[in-house]
mmCIF file with all atom_site columns, C-alpha atoms in Angstrom:
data_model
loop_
_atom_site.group_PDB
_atom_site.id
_atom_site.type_symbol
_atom_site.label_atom_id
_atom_site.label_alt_id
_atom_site.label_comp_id
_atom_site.label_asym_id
_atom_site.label_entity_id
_atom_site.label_seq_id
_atom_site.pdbx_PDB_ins_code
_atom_site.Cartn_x
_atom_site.Cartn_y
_atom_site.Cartn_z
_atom_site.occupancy
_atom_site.B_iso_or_equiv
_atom_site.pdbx_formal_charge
_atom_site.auth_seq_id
_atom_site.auth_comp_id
_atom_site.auth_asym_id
_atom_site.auth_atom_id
_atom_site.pdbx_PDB_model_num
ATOM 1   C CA . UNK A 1 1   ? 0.000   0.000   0.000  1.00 51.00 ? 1   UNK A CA 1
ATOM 2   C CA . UNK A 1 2   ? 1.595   3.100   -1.010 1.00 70.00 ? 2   UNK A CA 1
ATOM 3   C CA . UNK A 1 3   ? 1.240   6.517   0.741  1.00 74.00 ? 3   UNK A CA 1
ATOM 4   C CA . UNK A 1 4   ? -1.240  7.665   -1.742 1.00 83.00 ? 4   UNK A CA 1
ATOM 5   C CA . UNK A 1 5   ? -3.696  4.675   -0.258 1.00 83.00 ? 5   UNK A CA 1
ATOM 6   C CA . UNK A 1 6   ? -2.069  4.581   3.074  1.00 84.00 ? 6   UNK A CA 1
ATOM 7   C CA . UNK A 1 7   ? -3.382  7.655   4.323  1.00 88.00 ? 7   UNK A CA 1
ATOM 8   C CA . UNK A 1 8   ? -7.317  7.499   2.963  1.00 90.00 ? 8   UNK A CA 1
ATOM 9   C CA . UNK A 1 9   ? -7.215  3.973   4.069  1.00 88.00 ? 9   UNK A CA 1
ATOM 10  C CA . UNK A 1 10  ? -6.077  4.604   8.163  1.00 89.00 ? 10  UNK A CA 1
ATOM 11  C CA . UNK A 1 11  ? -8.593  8.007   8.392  1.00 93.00 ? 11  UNK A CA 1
ATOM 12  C CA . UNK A 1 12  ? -11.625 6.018   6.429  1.00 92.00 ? 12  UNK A CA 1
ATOM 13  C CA . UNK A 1 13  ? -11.384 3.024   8.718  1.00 92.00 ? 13  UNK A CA 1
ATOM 14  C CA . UNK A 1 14  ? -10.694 5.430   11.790 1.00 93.00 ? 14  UNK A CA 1
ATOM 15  C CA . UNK A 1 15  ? -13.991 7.670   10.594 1.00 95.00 ? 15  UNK A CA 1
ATOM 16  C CA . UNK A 1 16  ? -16.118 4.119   10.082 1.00 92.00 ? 16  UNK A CA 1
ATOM 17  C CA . UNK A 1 17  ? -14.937 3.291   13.606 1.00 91.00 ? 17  UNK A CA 1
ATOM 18  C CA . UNK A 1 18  ? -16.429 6.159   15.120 1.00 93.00 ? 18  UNK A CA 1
ATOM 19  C CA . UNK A 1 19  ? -19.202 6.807   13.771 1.00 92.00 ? 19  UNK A CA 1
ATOM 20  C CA . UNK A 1 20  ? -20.404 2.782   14.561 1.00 91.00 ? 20  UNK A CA 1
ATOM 21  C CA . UNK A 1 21  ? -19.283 3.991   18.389 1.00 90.00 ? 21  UNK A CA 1
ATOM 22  C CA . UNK A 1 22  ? -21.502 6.888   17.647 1.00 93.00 ? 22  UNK A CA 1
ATOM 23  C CA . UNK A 1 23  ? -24.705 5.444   16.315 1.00 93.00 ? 23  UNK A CA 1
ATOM 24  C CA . UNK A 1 24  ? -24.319 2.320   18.749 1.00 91.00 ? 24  UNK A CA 1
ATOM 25  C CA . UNK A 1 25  ? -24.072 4.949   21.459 1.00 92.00 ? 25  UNK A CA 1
ATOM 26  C CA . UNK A 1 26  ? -26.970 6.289   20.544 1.00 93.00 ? 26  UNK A CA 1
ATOM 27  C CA . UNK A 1 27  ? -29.028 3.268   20.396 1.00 92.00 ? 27  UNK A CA 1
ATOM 28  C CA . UNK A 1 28  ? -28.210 1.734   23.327 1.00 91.00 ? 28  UNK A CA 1
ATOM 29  C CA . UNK A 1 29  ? -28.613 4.408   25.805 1.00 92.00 ? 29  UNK A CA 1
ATOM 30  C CA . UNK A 1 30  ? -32.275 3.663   26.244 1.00 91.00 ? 30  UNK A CA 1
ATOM 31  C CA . UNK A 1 31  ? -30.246 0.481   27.923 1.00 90.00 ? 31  UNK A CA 1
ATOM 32  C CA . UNK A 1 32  ? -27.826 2.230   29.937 1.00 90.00 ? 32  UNK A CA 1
ATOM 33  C CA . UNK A 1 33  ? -25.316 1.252   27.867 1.00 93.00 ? 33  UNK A CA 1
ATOM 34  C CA . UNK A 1 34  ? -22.417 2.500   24.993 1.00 92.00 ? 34  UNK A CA 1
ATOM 35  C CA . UNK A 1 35  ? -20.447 1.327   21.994 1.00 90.00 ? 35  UNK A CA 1
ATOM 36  C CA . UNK A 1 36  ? -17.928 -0.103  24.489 1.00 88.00 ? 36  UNK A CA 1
ATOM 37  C CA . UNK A 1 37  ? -20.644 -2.873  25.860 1.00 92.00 ? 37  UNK A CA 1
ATOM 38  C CA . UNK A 1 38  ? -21.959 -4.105  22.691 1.00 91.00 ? 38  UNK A CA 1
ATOM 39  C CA . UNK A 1 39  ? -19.059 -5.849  21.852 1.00 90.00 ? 39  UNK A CA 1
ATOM 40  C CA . UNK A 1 40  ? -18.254 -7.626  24.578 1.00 94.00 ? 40  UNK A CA 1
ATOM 41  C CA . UNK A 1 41  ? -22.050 -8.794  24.772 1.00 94.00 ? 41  UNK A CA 1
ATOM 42  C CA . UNK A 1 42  ? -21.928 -9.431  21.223 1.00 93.00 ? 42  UNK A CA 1
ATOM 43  C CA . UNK A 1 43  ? -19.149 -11.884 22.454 1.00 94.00 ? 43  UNK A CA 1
ATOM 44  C CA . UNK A 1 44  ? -20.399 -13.180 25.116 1.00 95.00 ? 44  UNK A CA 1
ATOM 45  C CA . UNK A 1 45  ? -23.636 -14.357 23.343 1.00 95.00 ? 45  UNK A CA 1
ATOM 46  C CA . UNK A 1 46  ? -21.774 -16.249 21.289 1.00 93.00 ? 46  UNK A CA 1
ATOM 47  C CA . UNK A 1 47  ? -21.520 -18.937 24.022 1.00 91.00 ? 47  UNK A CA 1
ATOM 48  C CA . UNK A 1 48  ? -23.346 -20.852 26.751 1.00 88.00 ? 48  UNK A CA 1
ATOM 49  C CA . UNK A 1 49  ? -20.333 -21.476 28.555 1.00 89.00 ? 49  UNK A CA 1
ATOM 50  C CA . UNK A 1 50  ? -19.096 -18.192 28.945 1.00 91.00 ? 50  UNK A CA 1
ATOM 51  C CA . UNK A 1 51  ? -15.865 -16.421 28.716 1.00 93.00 ? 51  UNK A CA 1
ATOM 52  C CA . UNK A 1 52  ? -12.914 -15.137 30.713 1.00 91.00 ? 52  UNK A CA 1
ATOM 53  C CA . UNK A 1 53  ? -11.804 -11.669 30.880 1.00 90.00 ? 53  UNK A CA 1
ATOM 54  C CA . UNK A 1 54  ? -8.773  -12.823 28.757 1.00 90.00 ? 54  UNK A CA 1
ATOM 55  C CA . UNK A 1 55  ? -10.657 -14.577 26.128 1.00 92.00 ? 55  UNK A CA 1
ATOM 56  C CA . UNK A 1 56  ? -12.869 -11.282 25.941 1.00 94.00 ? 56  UNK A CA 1
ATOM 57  C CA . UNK A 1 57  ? -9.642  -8.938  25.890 1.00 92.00 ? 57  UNK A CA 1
ATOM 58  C CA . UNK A 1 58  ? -8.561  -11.187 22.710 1.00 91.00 ? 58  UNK A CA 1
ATOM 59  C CA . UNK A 1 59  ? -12.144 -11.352 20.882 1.00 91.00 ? 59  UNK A CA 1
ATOM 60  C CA . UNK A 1 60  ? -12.964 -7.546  21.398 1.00 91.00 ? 60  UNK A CA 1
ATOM 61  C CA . UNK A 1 61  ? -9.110  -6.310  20.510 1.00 86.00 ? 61  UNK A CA 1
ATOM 62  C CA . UNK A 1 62  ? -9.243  -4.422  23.966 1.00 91.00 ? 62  UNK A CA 1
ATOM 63  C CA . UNK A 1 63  ? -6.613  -4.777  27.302 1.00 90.00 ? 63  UNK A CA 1
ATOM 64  C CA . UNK A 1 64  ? -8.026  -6.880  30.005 1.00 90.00 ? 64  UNK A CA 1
ATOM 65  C CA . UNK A 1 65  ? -8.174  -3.334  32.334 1.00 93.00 ? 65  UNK A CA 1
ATOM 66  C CA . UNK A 1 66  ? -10.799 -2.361  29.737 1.00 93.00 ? 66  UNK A CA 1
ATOM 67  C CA . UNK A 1 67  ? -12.300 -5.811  29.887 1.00 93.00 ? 67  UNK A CA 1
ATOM 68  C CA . UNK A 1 68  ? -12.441 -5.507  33.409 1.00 92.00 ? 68  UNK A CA 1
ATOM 69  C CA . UNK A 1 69  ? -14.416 -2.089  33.451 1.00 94.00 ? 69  UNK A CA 1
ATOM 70  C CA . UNK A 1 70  ? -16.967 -3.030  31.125 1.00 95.00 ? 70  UNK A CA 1
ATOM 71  C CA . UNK A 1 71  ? -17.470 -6.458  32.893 1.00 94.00 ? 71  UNK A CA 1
ATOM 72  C CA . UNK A 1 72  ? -17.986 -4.411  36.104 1.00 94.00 ? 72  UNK A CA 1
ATOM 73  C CA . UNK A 1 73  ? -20.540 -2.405  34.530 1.00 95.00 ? 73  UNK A CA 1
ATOM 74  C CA . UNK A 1 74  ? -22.226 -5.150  32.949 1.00 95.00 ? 74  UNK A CA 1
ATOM 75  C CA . UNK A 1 75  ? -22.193 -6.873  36.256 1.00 95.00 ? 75  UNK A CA 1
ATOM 76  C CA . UNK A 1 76  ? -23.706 -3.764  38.130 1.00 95.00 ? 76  UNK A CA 1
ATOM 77  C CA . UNK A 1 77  ? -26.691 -3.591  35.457 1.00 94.00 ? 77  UNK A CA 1
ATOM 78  C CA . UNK A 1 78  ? -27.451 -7.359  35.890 1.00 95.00 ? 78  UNK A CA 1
ATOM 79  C CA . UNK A 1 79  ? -26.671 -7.973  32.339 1.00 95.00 ? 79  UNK A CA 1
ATOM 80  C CA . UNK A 1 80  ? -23.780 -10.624 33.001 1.00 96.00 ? 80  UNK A CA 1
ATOM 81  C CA . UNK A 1 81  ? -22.946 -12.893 36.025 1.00 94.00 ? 81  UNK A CA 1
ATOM 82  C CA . UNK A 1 82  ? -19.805 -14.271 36.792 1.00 90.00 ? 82  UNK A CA 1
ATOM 83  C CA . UNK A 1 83  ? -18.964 -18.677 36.810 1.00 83.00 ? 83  UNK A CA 1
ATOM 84  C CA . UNK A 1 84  ? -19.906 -19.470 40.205 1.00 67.00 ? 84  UNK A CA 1
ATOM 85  C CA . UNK A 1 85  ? -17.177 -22.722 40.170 1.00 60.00 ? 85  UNK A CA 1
ATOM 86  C CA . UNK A 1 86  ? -14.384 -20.902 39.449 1.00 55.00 ? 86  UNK A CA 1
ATOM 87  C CA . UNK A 1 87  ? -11.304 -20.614 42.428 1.00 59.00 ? 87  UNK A CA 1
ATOM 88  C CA . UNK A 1 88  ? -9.044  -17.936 40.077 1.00 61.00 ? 88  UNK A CA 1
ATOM 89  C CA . UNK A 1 89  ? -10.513 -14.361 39.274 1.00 60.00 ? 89  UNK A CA 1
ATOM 90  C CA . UNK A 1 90  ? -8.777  -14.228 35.888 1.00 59.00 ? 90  UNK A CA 1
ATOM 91  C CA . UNK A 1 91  ? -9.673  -17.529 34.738 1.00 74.00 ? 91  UNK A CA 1
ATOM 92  C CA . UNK A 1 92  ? -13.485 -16.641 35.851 1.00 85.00 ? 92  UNK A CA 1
ATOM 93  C CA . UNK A 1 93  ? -15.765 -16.614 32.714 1.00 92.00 ? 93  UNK A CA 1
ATOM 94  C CA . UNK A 1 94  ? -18.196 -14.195 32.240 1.00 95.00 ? 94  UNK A CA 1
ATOM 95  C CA . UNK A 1 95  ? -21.907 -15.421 31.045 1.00 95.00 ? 95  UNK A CA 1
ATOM 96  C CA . UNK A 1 96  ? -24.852 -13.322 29.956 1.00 95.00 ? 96  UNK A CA 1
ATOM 97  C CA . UNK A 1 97  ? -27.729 -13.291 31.996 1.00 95.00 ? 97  UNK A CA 1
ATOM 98  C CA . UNK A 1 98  ? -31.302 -13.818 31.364 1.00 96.00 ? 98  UNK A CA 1
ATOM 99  C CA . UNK A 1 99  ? -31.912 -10.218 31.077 1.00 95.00 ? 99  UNK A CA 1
ATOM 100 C CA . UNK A 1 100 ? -28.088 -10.095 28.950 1.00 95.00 ? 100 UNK A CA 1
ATOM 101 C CA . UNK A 1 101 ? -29.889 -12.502 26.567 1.00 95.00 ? 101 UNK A CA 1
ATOM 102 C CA . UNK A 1 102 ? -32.589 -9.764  26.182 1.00 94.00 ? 102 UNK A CA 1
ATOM 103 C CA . UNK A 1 103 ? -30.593 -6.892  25.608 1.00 93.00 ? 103 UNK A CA 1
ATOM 104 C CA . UNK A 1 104 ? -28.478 -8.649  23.125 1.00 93.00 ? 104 UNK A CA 1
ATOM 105 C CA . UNK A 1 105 ? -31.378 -9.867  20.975 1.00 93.00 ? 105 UNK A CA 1
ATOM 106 C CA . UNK A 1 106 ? -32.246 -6.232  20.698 1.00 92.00 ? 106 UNK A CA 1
ATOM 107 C CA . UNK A 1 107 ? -28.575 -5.313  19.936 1.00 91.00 ? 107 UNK A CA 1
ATOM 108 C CA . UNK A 1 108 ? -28.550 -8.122  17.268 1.00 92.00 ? 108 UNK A CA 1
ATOM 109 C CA . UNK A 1 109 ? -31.616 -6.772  15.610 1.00 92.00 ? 109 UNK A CA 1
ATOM 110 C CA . UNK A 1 110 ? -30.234 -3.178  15.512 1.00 92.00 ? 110 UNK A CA 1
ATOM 111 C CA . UNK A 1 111 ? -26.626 -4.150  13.860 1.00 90.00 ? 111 UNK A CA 1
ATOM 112 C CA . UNK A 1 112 ? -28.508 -6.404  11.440 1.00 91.00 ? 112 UNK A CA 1
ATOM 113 C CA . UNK A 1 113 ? -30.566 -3.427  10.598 1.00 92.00 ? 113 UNK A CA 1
ATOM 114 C CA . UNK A 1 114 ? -27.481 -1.016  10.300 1.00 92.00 ? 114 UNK A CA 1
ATOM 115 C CA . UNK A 1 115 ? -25.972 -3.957  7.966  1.00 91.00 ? 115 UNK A CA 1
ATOM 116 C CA . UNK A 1 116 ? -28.703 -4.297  5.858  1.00 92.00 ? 116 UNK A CA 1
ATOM 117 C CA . UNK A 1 117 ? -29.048 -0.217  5.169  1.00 93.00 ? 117 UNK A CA 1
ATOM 118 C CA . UNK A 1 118 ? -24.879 0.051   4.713  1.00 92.00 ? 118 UNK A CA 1
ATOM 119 C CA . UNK A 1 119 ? -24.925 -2.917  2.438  1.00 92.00 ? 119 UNK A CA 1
ATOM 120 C CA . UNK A 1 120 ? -28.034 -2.566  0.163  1.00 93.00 ? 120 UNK A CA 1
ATOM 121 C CA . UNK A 1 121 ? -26.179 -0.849  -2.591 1.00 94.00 ? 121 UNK A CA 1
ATOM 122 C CA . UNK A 1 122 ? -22.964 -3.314  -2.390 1.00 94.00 ? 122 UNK A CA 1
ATOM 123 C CA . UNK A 1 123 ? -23.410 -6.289  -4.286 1.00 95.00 ? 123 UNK A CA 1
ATOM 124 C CA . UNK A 1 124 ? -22.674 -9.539  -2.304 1.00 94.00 ? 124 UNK A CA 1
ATOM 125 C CA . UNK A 1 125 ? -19.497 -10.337 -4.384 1.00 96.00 ? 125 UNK A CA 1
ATOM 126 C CA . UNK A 1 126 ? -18.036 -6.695  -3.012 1.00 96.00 ? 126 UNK A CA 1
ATOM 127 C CA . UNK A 1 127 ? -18.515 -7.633  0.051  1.00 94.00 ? 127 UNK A CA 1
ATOM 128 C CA . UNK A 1 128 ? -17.099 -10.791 0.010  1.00 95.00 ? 128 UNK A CA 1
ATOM 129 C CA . UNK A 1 129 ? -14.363 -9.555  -1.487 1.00 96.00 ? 129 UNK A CA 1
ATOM 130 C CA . UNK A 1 130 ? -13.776 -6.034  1.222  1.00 93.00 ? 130 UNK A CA 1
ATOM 131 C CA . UNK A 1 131 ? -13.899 -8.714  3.837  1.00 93.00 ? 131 UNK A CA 1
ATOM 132 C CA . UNK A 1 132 ? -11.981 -11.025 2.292  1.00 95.00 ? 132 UNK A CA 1
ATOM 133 C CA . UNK A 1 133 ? -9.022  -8.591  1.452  1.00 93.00 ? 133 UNK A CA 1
ATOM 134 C CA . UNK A 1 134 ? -9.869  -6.652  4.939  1.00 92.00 ? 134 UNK A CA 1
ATOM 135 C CA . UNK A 1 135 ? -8.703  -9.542  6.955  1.00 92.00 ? 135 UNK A CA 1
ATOM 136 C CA . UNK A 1 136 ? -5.759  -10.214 5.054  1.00 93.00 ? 136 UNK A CA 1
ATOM 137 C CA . UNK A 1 137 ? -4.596  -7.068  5.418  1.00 90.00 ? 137 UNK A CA 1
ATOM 138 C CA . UNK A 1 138 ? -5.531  -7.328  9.522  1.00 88.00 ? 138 UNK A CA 1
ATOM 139 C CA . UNK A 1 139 ? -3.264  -10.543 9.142  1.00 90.00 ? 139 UNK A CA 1
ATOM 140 C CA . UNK A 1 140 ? -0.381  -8.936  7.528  1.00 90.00 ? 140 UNK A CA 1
ATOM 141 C CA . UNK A 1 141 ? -0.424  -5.897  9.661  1.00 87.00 ? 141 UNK A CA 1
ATOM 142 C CA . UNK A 1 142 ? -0.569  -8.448  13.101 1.00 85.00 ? 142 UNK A CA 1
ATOM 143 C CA . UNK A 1 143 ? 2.269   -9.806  11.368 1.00 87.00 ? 143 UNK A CA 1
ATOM 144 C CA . UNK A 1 144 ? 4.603   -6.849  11.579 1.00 88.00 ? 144 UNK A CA 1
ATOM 145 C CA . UNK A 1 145 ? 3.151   -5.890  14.840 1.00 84.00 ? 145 UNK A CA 1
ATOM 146 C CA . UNK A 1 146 ? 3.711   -8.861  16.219 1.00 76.00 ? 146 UNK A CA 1
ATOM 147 C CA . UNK A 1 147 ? 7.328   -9.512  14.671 1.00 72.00 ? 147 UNK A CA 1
#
């Protein structure tokens, strides 16, 4: 990627990243929640079993101190619970609750909807394809981060 492509690239996926934070601000503050919850309940949903604040620090991109805050809050509002077998705090595994399960049926609905309006004039080949060339360059760039 040369600078010509370097530069549009970083500040359009920097201006798509905040303006998702925006609008999922907006919508879930009926729920007491921001952008920074979804995520990790998006996560979370994804299994009955649960996960720990590490395996939620990897699948979210975040540090666990971030993990940690957002579990807190999530705790707080009754939307998650904590393993009740489990002798190590880290190794704990977060679960959605009952009312969790709720909230993130409503979150699914409203992404889905916001996926459906910003793909409607992208065929599905193009989107294949953004996705499809968007995680290799995610896998390159962990490369040289991680080198």
């Amino acid at each position: 990627m040369d600078n010509e492509r370097f530069t549009p690239f970083v500040l359009l996926i920097e201006k798509i990243s905040k303006n998702i934070k925006r609008i999922a601000d907006r919508e879930m503050e009926q729920y007491g929640l921001r952008s920074s919850h979804v995520m990790c309940m998006l996560q979370l949903a994804k299994t009955e079993k649960g996960l720990s604040s590490s395996m939620l620090a990897d699948a979210c991109g975040v540090d666990k101190a971030f993990i940690s805050r957002i579990t807190n809050e999530l705790l707080e509002k009754g939307y998650v619970t904590k393993e009740e077998n489990s002798a190590k705090i880290y190794k704990t595994n977060f679960i959605l609750t009952e009312k969790g399960k709720e909230i993130n049926e409503k979150m699914t609905q409203i992404v889905n909807n916001y996926v459906h309006l910003v793909n409607q004039n992208v065929s599905k080949a193009d989107i294949q394809t953004f996705y499809n060339v968007l995680n290799e360059f995610d896998l390159e760039i962990s490369g040289l981060v991680n080198e």
